[in-house]
PDB file of C-alpha atoms in Angstrom:
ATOM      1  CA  UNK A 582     -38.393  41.882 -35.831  1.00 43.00           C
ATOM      2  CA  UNK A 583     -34.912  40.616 -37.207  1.00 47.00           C
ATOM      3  CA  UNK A 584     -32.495  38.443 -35.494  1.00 40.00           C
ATOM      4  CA  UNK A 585     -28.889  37.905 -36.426  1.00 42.00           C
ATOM      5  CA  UNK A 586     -27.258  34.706 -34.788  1.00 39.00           C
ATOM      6  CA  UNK A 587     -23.436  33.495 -36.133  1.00 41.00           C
ATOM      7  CA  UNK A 588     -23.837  33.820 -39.907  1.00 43.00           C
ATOM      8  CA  UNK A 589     -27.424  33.063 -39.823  1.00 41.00           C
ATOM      9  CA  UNK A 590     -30.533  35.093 -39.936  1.00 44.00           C
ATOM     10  CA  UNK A 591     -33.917  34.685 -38.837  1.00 43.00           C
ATOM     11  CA  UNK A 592     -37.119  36.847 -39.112  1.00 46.00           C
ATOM     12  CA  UNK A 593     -40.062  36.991 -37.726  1.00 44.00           C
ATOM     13  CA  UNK A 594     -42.888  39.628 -39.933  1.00 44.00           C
ATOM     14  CA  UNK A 595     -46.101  40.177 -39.311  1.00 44.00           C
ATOM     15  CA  UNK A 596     -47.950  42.357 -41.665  1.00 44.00           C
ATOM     16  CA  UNK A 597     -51.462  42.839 -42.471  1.00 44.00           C
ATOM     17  CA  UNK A 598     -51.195  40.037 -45.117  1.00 42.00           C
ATOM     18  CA  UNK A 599     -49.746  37.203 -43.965  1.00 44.00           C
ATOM     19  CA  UNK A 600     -47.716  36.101 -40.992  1.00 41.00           C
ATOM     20  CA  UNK A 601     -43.808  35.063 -42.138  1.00 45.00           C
ATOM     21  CA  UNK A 602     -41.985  32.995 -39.225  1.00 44.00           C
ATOM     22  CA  UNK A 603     -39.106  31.066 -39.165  1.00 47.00           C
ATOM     23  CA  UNK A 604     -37.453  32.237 -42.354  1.00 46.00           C
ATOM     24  CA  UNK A 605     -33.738  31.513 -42.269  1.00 51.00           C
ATOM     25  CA  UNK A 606     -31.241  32.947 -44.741  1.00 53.00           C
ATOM     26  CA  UNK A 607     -27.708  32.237 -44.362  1.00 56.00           C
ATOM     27  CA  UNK A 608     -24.035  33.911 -44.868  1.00 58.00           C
ATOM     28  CA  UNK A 609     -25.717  37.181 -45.797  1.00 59.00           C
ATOM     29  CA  UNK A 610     -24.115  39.399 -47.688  1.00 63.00           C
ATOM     30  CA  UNK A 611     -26.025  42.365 -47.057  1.00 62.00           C
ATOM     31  CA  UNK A 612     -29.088  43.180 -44.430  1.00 62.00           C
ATOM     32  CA  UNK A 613     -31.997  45.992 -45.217  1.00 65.00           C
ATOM     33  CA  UNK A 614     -34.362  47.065 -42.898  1.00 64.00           C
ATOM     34  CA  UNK A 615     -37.723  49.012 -43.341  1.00 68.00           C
ATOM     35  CA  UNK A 616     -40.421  49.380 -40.373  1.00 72.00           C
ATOM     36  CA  UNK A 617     -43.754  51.146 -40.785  1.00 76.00           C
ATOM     37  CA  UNK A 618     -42.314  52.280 -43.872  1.00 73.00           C
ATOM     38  CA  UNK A 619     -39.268  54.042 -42.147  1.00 74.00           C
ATOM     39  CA  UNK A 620     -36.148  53.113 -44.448  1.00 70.00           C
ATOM     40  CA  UNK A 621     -32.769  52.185 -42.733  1.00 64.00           C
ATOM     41  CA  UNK A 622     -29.625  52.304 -44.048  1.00 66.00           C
ATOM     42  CA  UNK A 623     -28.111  48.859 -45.806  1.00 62.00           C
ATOM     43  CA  UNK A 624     -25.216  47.125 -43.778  1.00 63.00           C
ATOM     44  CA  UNK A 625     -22.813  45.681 -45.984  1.00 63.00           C
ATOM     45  CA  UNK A 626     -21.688  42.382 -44.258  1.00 61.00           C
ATOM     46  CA  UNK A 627     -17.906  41.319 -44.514  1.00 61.00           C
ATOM     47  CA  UNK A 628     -17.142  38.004 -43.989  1.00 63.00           C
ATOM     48  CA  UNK A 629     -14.395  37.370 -41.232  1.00 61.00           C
ATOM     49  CA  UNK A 630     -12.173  34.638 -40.184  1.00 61.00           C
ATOM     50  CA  UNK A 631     -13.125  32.361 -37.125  1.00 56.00           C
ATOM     51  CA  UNK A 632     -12.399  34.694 -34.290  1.00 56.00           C
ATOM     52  CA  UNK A 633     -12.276  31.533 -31.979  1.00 51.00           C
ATOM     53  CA  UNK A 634     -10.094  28.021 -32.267  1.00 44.00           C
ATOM     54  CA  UNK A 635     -11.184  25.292 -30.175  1.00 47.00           C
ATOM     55  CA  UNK A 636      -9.033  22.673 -29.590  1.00 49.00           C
ATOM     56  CA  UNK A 637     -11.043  18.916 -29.879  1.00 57.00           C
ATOM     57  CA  UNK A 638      -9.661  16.119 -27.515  1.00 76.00           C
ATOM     58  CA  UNK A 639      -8.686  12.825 -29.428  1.00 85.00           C
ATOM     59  CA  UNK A 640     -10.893  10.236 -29.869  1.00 89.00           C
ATOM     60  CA  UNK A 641     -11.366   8.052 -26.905  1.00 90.00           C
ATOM     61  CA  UNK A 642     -10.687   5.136 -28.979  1.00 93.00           C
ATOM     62  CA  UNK A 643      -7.490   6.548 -30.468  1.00 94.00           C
ATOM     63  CA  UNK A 644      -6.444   7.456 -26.890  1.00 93.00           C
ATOM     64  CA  UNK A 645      -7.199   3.618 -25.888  1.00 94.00           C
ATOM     65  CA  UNK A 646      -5.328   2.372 -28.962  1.00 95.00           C
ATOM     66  CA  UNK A 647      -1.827   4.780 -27.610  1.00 95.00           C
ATOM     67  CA  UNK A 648      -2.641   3.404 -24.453  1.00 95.00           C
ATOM     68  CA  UNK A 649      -2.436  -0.538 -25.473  1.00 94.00           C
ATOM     69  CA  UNK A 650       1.037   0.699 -27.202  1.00 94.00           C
ATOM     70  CA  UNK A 651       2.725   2.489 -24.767  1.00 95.00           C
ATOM     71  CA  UNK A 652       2.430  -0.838 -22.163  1.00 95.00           C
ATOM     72  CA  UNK A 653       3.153  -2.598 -24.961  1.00 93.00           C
ATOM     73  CA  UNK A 654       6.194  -0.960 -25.625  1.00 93.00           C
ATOM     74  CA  UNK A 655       7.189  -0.284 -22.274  1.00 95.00           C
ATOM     75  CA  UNK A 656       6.479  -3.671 -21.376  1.00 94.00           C
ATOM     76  CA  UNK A 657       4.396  -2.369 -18.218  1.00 94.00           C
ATOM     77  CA  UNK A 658       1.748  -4.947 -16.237  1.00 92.00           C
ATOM     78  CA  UNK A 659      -1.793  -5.446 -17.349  1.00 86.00           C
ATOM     79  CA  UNK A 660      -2.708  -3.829 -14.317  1.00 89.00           C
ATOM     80  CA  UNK A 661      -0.513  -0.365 -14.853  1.00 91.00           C
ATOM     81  CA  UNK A 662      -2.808   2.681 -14.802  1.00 93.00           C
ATOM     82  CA  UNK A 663      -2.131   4.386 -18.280  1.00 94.00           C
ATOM     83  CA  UNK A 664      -4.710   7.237 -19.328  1.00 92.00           C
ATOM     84  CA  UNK A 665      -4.414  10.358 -21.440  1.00 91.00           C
ATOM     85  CA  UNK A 666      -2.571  12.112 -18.863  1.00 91.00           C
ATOM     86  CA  UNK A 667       0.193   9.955 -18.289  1.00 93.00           C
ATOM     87  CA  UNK A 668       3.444  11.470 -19.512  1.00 94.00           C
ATOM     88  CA  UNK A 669       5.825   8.878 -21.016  1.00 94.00           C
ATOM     89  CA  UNK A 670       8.694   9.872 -18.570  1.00 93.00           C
ATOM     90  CA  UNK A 671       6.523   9.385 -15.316  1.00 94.00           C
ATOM     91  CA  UNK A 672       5.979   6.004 -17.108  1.00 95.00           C
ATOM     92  CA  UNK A 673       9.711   5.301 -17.277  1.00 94.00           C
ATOM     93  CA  UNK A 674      10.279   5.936 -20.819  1.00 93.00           C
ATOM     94  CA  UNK A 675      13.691   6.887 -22.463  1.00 92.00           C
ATOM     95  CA  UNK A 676      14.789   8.434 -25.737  1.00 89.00           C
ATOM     96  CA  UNK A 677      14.685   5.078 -27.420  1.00 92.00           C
ATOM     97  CA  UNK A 678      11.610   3.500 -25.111  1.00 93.00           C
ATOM     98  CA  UNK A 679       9.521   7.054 -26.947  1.00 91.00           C
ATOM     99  CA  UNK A 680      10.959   6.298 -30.828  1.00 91.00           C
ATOM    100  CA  UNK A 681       9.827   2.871 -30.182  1.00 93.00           C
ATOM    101  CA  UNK A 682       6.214   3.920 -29.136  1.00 94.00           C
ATOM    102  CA  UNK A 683       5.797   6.437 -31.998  1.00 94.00           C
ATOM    103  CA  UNK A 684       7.510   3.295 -34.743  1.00 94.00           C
ATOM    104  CA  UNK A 685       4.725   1.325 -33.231  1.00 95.00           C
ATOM    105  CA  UNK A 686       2.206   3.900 -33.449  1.00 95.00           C
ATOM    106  CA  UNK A 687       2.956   4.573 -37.040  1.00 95.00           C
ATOM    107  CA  UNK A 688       2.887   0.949 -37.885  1.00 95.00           C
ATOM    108  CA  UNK A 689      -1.152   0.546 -35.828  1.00 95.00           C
ATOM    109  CA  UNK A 690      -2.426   3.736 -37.802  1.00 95.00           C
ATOM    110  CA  UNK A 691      -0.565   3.764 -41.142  1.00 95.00           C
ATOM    111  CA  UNK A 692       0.896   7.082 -40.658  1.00 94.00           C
ATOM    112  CA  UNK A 693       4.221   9.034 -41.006  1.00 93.00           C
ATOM    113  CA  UNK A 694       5.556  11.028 -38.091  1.00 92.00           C
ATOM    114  CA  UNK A 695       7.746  13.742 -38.581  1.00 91.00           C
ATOM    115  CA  UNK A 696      10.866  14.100 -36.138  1.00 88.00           C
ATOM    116  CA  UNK A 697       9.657  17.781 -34.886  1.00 87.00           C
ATOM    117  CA  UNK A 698       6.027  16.158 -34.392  1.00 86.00           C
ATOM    118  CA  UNK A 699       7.314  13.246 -32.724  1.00 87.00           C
ATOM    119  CA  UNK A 700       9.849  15.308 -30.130  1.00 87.00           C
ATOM    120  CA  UNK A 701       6.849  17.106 -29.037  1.00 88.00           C
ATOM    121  CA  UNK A 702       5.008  14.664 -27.517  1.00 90.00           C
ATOM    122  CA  UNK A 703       5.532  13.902 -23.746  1.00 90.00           C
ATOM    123  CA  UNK A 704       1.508  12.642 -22.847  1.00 92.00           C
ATOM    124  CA  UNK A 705      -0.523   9.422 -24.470  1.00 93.00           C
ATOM    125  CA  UNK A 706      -3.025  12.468 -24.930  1.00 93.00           C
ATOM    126  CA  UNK A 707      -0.444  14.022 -27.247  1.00 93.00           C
ATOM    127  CA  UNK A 708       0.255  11.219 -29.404  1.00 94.00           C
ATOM    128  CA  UNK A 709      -3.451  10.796 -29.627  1.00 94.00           C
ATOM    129  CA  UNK A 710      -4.169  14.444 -30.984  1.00 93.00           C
ATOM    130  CA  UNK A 711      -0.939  14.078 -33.079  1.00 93.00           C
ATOM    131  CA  UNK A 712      -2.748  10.809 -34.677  1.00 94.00           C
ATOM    132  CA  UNK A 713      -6.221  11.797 -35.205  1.00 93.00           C
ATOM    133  CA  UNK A 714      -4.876  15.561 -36.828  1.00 91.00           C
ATOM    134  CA  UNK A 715      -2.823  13.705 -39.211  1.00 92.00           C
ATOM    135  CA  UNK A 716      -5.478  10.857 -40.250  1.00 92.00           C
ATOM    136  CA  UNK A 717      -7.911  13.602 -40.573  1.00 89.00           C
ATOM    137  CA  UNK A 718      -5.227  15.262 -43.087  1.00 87.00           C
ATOM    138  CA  UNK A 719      -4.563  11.828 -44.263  1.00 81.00           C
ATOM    139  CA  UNK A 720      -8.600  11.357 -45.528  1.00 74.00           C
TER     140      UNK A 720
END
């Protein structure tokens, strides 16, 4: 018997020799099969790019951290409700209120934004993602 699962490959033989179980072979480039002596054709394996892209939320502490700015900067209550979902302009945020939040992000993290980056963020969660993608790129 022969599985394949993602770009691994596991077998389980039993012959009248030994019992083989839990071999694992991975990124295959090729797969042969051959039961009771019956010969099967060879598959050629091709590898292929990731069919799926899964999107990672920020790290909760990086979210915190844009949180602390953003009242900070907006000089809201210790009491105001800010989470990952709050938008900047629910929060009362103008033009210049959002360049100041992503000058003081920049100077917390040690990063650059880029203007096109920076005009796309509207959420805390943005800015978070935003951060964490470009120390990642950063390391």
């Amino acid at each position: 018997m022969a599985s394949i699962m993602q770009s691994s490959m596991s077998f389980v033989s039993v012959s009248n020799q030994a019992l083989v179980s839990g071999t694992r072979i991975s990124h295959p480039s090729s797969v042969s099969l051959s039961i009771k002596g019956r010969n099967f054709p060879s598959i050629t394996l091709q590898p292929r790019g990731r069919r799926f892209q899964f999107r990672c939320a920020a790290k909760p502490e990086t979210v915190k951290k844009v949180c602390d700015i953003v009242k900070k900067q907006l000089a809201l209550s210790e009491d105001s409700t800010v989470t990952g979902e709050s938008k900047f302009a629910a929060l009362g945020a103008d033009s210049l209120d959002t360049v100041e939040i992503v000058m003081g992000l920049e100077e917390e993290f040690g990063i650059t934004v880029e203007e096109d980056s920076a005009q796309s963020i509207s959420t805390v969660q943005d800015a978070a993602e935003m951060i964490d993608k470009l120390l990642e790129s950063k390391a």
